[in-house]
């Protein structure tokens, strides 16, 4: 219990308490959540949330007594669903399976999840509530109904009360075995096979005691979360630095903290790396040395302070961003099952920002936490996910234990990245706003400065952080002598330069330590640098951009290491939806010179130098583009700051001309049947994928018709997949250059059998493909009715309202209008309402009879 005692000590110190006996402060619950009890003893959790307009997530949570057979049969038959099965009703309304189907069974409990219920469809919403109370009536135990989304809490609460009157009172008692902390004294090993060619993932998982029930609504869980994030940050820096020093390619490093709201058992801290199979032994040794060094020596104050600042920045952005319905629903579920708190975001931020400990004391507490957690044997599991074949688990455990404490040749870790003194500063070339107009996309102001540079500023109420985007016209075709397929790497090259004397890692770690996100990318039409930053770091961001534009040097050593890591990352990302889509997209246009698919074999040694020349060309004409800022700034103060910096960027009379590029979308229908272990895309499970594309003139009207048609197709596919036990991910894309093209991608994966209706199992791939084909062709063959069109327009209007509140969407929409001359926002209400049945059916026809690629992976 040493770790639990230490966390309690930290908690007491942060709360300025002397002993546990004193009255503990309570973190206030979010006012967004309403909790109550219905007349039949069923609890309810309601949350109004406008993140997804027109939709809500419904959930029924039942404590204990999980019965898979009973739950599956109920999805077939319920008292008020005799003419149509419950699962058929749900899927007909676009309420599809998740990865676990409709039902999951965490810790012996039962959770029915019905996501994206269309609340604008009153009949569908009311019928879903009726279905839930039919389920309530089939279980005589503690239950809770959760509804999170675009709802009126008063209206839903009233309906819940009415429906509950039809169900007799439920038993409010459930028994549960008391929790006991029983850590293993010996290290354990778990092996899982994967279908990669040469990639292993090593996970080091330490368990710790859960938070006592009496302290779940106090700051103690926040202390555990805080230290978990800070420890992950410290380890991420050390691991990346040490692996590069030793020349070991690293595809990824991930941290996962599972707190007391995740289950009824222990908490866990999981640290995972992905590396090459041939380097497994070296990686085990190096990870043991890194963990043991941190365990023995602790972190330095500078290292810890960087981690703390980064944690505060990440937490601030996360807590100020819109929250998904699924996240709210999961928080309500955890509160009911495990007694966790649902804290208000402002209360969390106030606690994090209100730490008032002496630096030495705070560092001592953190290092005490690290030392209590990390141990080479106790409460530790090592999991190895590796290609099929023998893995010597005993050898891995022996190597890890024997390497613990062996830090010879490790070198020293750089501990502080917050230093910004080497960045360039403005040198008196002040410019002023010459004219001001209104931006039709964001509704913000367009400021034209005296040197020709343009800034679009959109004032919002978002506190603490702002979003930004820099766009300079002229895309990757301007990279000197760019080769086939190299365009996919141009954005990555932007992160491989020394800036203002700092190594690439040090430069990006400096930004991270100050809470600044900066991502570079190039398209066929422009160069973009986008991200977010704390409001008080605006000048630091401008200094970073100025330094990147003028004081940038390629780093050959980092590039070589990047190439080795990227080879592994490509092996890793081919298993993702994005990897599958990129492969299908390349198949649709195999001769396109600038594909999105990455292949390290096409990466030339001198690409960093050629991209450097391209960047110099771009930044020599800073006035051929715009800077977008979305946040809570005083306009006059913002103009003053920008006026001091924008005059230091180079401007020119030269402007980029959009290149003419050959793009031939291959017609027809292609089907690929591939084994996962031999595939360049896919995963170890069944995965059925379809991509459809058609070349069509891009206007806001055609774009609106495309989105409505895609939504109709999505509903049809969800309904068809309900019979074959699959869930689907959908991706819709409207491309402007090099050709105006509309695309839809569907990726289908099997659901867990336990969550499917009785008699339904994930079908064989070819049967799934048949269901997909029927759904896609059926939505066009049977057309969309006028009533369906009305509902689809409502769905799209709600979706656009969501997007316009999202700074990242606004950033992309503004850049699209100014770079590609396409506006998808202005007058969107009129454009959507003007869409006709003929418009929608025309898009459906063109997608169904255009280019179609099917990937069946098994």
PDB file of N, CA and C in Angstrom, residues 513-562:
ATOM      1  N   UNK A 513       6.805  21.850 -24.336  1.00  0.00           N
ATOM      2  CA  UNK A 513       6.940  22.300 -22.950  1.00  0.00           C
ATOM      3  C   UNK A 513       6.169  23.584 -22.700  1.00  0.00           C
ATOM      4  N   UNK A 514       5.912  24.330 -23.768  1.00  0.00           N
ATOM      5  CA  UNK A 514       5.158  25.577 -23.652  1.00  0.00           C
ATOM      6  C   UNK A 514       3.712  25.439 -24.121  1.00  0.00           C
ATOM      7  N   UNK A 515       3.282  24.191 -24.348  1.00  0.00           N
ATOM      8  CA  UNK A 515       1.884  23.946 -24.685  1.00  0.00           C
ATOM      9  C   UNK A 515       1.501  24.261 -26.114  1.00  0.00           C
ATOM     10  N   UNK A 516       2.492  24.376 -27.010  1.00  0.00           N
ATOM     11  CA  UNK A 516       2.216  24.753 -28.401  1.00  0.00           C
ATOM     12  C   UNK A 516       2.216  23.520 -29.296  1.00  0.00           C
ATOM     13  N   UNK A 517       1.136  23.330 -30.047  1.00  0.00           N
ATOM     14  CA  UNK A 517       1.066  22.309 -31.089  1.00  0.00           C
ATOM     15  C   UNK A 517       1.407  22.968 -32.421  1.00  0.00           C
ATOM     16  N   UNK A 518       2.273  22.334 -33.195  1.00  0.00           N
ATOM     17  CA  UNK A 518       2.614  22.843 -34.514  1.00  0.00           C
ATOM     18  C   UNK A 518       2.803  21.662 -35.456  1.00  0.00           C
ATOM     19  N   UNK A 519       1.970  21.578 -36.488  1.00  0.00           N
ATOM     20  CA  UNK A 519       2.050  20.490 -37.459  1.00  0.00           C
ATOM     21  C   UNK A 519       2.216  21.088 -38.848  1.00  0.00           C
ATOM     22  N   UNK A 520       3.166  20.551 -39.605  1.00  0.00           N
ATOM     23  CA  UNK A 520       3.399  21.024 -40.961  1.00  0.00           C
ATOM     24  C   UNK A 520       2.891  20.040 -41.985  1.00  0.00           C
ATOM     25  N   UNK A 521       2.348  20.536 -43.070  1.00  0.00           N
ATOM     26  CA  UNK A 521       1.910  19.676 -44.158  1.00  0.00           C
ATOM     27  C   UNK A 521       1.956  20.462 -45.462  1.00  0.00           C
ATOM     28  N   UNK A 522       2.069  19.740 -46.556  1.00  0.00           N
ATOM     29  CA  UNK A 522       2.013  20.349 -47.876  1.00  0.00           C
ATOM     30  C   UNK A 522       0.969  19.612 -48.695  1.00  0.00           C
ATOM     31  N   UNK A 523       0.254  20.344 -49.522  1.00  0.00           N
ATOM     32  CA  UNK A 523      -0.709  19.768 -50.443  1.00  0.00           C
ATOM     33  C   UNK A 523      -0.276  20.133 -51.857  1.00  0.00           C
ATOM     34  N   UNK A 524      -1.095  19.776 -52.809  1.00  0.00           N
ATOM     35  CA  UNK A 524      -0.775  20.136 -54.184  1.00  0.00           C
ATOM     36  C   UNK A 524      -0.858  21.641 -54.401  1.00  0.00           C
ATOM     37  N   UNK A 525      -1.611  22.332 -53.538  1.00  0.00           N
ATOM     38  CA  UNK A 525      -1.834  23.765 -53.754  1.00  0.00           C
ATOM     39  C   UNK A 525      -1.142  24.669 -52.752  1.00  0.00           C
ATOM     40  N   UNK A 526      -0.718  24.158 -51.594  1.00  0.00           N
ATOM     41  CA  UNK A 526      -0.186  25.080 -50.589  1.00  0.00           C
ATOM     42  C   UNK A 526       0.685  24.375 -49.549  1.00  0.00           C
ATOM     43  N   UNK A 527       1.317  25.210 -48.724  1.00  0.00           N
ATOM     44  CA  UNK A 527       2.064  24.802 -47.538  1.00  0.00           C
ATOM     45  C   UNK A 527       1.265  25.264 -46.329  1.00  0.00           C
ATOM     46  N   UNK A 528       1.124  24.406 -45.309  1.00  0.00           N
ATOM     47  CA  UNK A 528       0.343  24.769 -44.136  1.00  0.00           C
ATOM     48  C   UNK A 528       1.101  24.441 -42.860  1.00  0.00           C
ATOM     49  N   UNK A 529       1.022  25.353 -41.901  1.00  0.00           N
ATOM     50  CA  UNK A 529       1.475  25.118 -40.529  1.00  0.00           C
ATOM     51  C   UNK A 529       0.284  25.426 -39.632  1.00  0.00           C
ATOM     52  N   UNK A 530      -0.225  24.422 -38.935  1.00  0.00           N
ATOM     53  CA  UNK A 530      -1.453  24.599 -38.159  1.00  0.00           C
ATOM     54  C   UNK A 530      -1.261  24.040 -36.758  1.00  0.00           C
ATOM     55  N   UNK A 531      -2.123  24.474 -35.837  1.00  0.00           N
ATOM     56  CA  UNK A 531      -2.052  23.949 -34.478  1.00  0.00           C
ATOM     57  C   UNK A 531      -2.811  24.818 -33.501  1.00  0.00           C
ATOM     58  N   UNK A 532      -2.427  24.735 -32.240  1.00  0.00           N
ATOM     59  CA  UNK A 532      -3.052  25.519 -31.174  1.00  0.00           C
ATOM     60  C   UNK A 532      -1.979  25.898 -30.166  1.00  0.00           C
ATOM     61  N   UNK A 533      -2.287  26.882 -29.337  1.00  0.00           N
ATOM     62  CA  UNK A 533      -1.319  27.359 -28.348  1.00  0.00           C
ATOM     63  C   UNK A 533      -2.043  28.088 -27.230  1.00  0.00           C
ATOM     64  N   UNK A 534      -1.426  28.170 -26.036  1.00  0.00           N
ATOM     65  CA  UNK A 534      -2.010  28.995 -24.979  1.00  0.00           C
ATOM     66  C   UNK A 534      -2.028  30.459 -25.407  1.00  0.00           C
ATOM     67  N   UNK A 535      -3.039  31.175 -24.969  1.00  0.00           N
ATOM     68  CA  UNK A 535      -3.178  32.583 -25.353  1.00  0.00           C
ATOM     69  C   UNK A 535      -1.939  33.388 -24.971  1.00  0.00           C
ATOM     70  N   UNK A 536      -1.349  33.079 -23.823  1.00  0.00           N
ATOM     71  CA  UNK A 536      -0.190  33.854 -23.372  1.00  0.00           C
ATOM     72  C   UNK A 536       1.105  33.442 -24.079  1.00  0.00           C
ATOM     73  N   UNK A 537       1.024  32.502 -25.026  1.00  0.00           N
ATOM     74  CA  UNK A 537       2.213  32.078 -25.779  1.00  0.00           C
ATOM     75  C   UNK A 537       2.151  32.548 -27.237  1.00  0.00           C
ATOM     76  N   UNK A 538       1.310  33.532 -27.540  1.00  0.00           N
ATOM     77  CA  UNK A 538       1.201  34.018 -28.921  1.00  0.00           C
ATOM     78  C   UNK A 538       2.549  34.510 -29.438  1.00  0.00           C
ATOM     79  N   UNK A 539       3.244  35.312 -28.654  1.00  0.00           N
ATOM     80  CA  UNK A 539       4.520  35.856 -29.131  1.00  0.00           C
ATOM     81  C   UNK A 539       5.556  34.754 -29.295  1.00  0.00           C
ATOM     82  N   UNK A 540       5.529  33.752 -28.417  1.00  0.00           N
ATOM     83  CA  UNK A 540       6.464  32.635 -28.570  1.00  0.00           C
ATOM     84  C   UNK A 540       6.171  31.887 -29.866  1.00  0.00           C
ATOM     85  N   UNK A 541       4.908  31.699 -30.195  1.00  0.00           N
ATOM     86  CA  UNK A 541       4.559  31.058 -31.462  1.00  0.00           C
ATOM     87  C   UNK A 541       5.076  31.870 -32.641  1.00  0.00           C
ATOM     88  N   UNK A 542       4.897  33.183 -32.595  1.00  0.00           N
ATOM     89  CA  UNK A 542       5.371  34.019 -33.705  1.00  0.00           C
ATOM     90  C   UNK A 542       6.891  33.958 -33.821  1.00  0.00           C
ATOM     91  N   UNK A 543       7.597  33.897 -32.697  1.00  0.00           N
ATOM     92  CA  UNK A 543       9.060  33.768 -32.741  1.00  0.00           C
ATOM     93  C   UNK A 543       9.461  32.410 -33.323  1.00  0.00           C
ATOM     94  N   UNK A 544       8.707  31.373 -32.975  1.00  0.00           N
ATOM     95  CA  UNK A 544       8.996  30.045 -33.522  1.00  0.00           C
ATOM     96  C   UNK A 544       8.786  30.025 -35.035  1.00  0.00           C
ATOM     97  N   UNK A 545       7.686  30.623 -35.507  1.00  0.00           N
ATOM     98  CA  UNK A 545       7.429  30.679 -36.949  1.00  0.00           C
ATOM     99  C   UNK A 545       8.491  31.504 -37.659  1.00  0.00           C
ATOM    100  N   UNK A 546       8.883  32.620 -37.052  1.00  0.00           N
ATOM    101  CA  UNK A 546       9.922  33.456 -37.646  1.00  0.00           C
ATOM    102  C   UNK A 546      11.241  32.694 -37.720  1.00  0.00           C
ATOM    103  N   UNK A 547      11.595  31.984 -36.668  1.00  0.00           N
ATOM    104  CA  UNK A 547      12.839  31.206 -36.658  1.00  0.00           C
ATOM    105  C   UNK A 547      12.779  30.072 -37.674  1.00  0.00           C
ATOM    106  N   UNK A 548      11.646  29.402 -37.772  1.00  0.00           N
ATOM    107  CA  UNK A 548      11.507  28.314 -38.736  1.00  0.00           C
ATOM    108  C   UNK A 548      11.625  28.837 -40.163  1.00  0.00           C
ATOM    109  N   UNK A 549      11.147  30.033 -40.390  1.00  0.00           N
ATOM    110  CA  UNK A 549      11.182  30.579 -41.747  1.00  0.00           C
ATOM    111  C   UNK A 549      12.577  31.025 -42.163  1.00  0.00           C
ATOM    112  N   UNK A 550      13.454  31.386 -41.200  1.00  0.00           N
ATOM    113  CA  UNK A 550      14.730  32.017 -41.564  1.00  0.00           C
ATOM    114  C   UNK A 550      15.967  31.349 -40.981  1.00  0.00           C
ATOM    115  N   UNK A 551      15.827  30.491 -39.995  1.00  0.00           N
ATOM    116  CA  UNK A 551      17.003  29.911 -39.329  1.00  0.00           C
ATOM    117  C   UNK A 551      16.800  28.403 -39.204  1.00  0.00           C
ATOM    118  N   UNK A 552      16.890  27.736 -40.338  1.00  0.00           N
ATOM    119  CA  UNK A 552      16.517  26.323 -40.446  1.00  0.00           C
ATOM    120  C   UNK A 552      17.621  25.584 -41.201  1.00  0.00           C
ATOM    121  N   UNK A 553      18.060  24.431 -40.642  1.00  0.00           N
ATOM    122  CA  UNK A 553      19.152  23.658 -41.245  1.00  0.00           C
ATOM    123  C   UNK A 553      18.794  22.178 -41.234  1.00  0.00           C
ATOM    124  N   UNK A 554      18.923  21.460 -42.370  1.00  0.00           N
ATOM    125  CA  UNK A 554      18.647  20.012 -42.367  1.00  0.00           C
ATOM    126  C   UNK A 554      19.573  19.265 -41.413  1.00  0.00           C
ATOM    127  N   UNK A 555      19.055  18.217 -40.798  1.00  0.00           N
ATOM    128  CA  UNK A 555      19.825  17.405 -39.864  1.00  0.00           C
ATOM    129  C   UNK A 555      19.919  15.988 -40.429  1.00  0.00           C
ATOM    130  N   UNK A 556      21.062  15.628 -40.980  1.00  0.00           N
ATOM    131  CA  UNK A 556      21.235  14.352 -41.670  1.00  0.00           C
ATOM    132  C   UNK A 556      21.045  13.172 -40.715  1.00  0.00           C
ATOM    133  N   UNK A 557      21.579  13.267 -39.517  1.00  0.00           N
ATOM    134  CA  UNK A 557      21.476  12.162 -38.568  1.00  0.00           C
ATOM    135  C   UNK A 557      20.021  11.889 -38.200  1.00  0.00           C
ATOM    136  N   UNK A 558      19.271  12.955 -37.961  1.00  0.00           N
ATOM    137  CA  UNK A 558      17.868  12.795 -37.602  1.00  0.00           C
ATOM    138  C   UNK A 558      17.071  12.241 -38.781  1.00  0.00           C
ATOM    139  N   UNK A 559      17.410  12.678 -40.000  1.00  0.00           N
ATOM    140  CA  UNK A 559      16.718  12.158 -41.181  1.00  0.00           C
ATOM    141  C   UNK A 559      16.945  10.655 -41.341  1.00  0.00           C
ATOM    142  N   UNK A 560      18.166  10.219 -41.152  1.00  0.00           N
ATOM    143  CA  UNK A 560      18.450   8.780 -41.278  1.00  0.00           C
ATOM    144  C   UNK A 560      17.680   7.979 -40.238  1.00  0.00           C
ATOM    145  N   UNK A 561      17.613   8.505 -39.022  1.00  0.00           N
ATOM    146  CA  UNK A 561      16.865   7.809 -37.973  1.00  0.00           C
ATOM    147  C   UNK A 561      15.373   7.832 -38.295  1.00  0.00           C
ATOM    148  N   UNK A 562      14.879   8.951 -38.789  1.00  0.00           N
ATOM    149  CA  UNK A 562      13.475   9.056 -39.184  1.00  0.00           C
ATOM    150  C   UNK A 562      13.126   7.992 -40.221  1.00  0.00           C
TER     151      UNK A 562
END
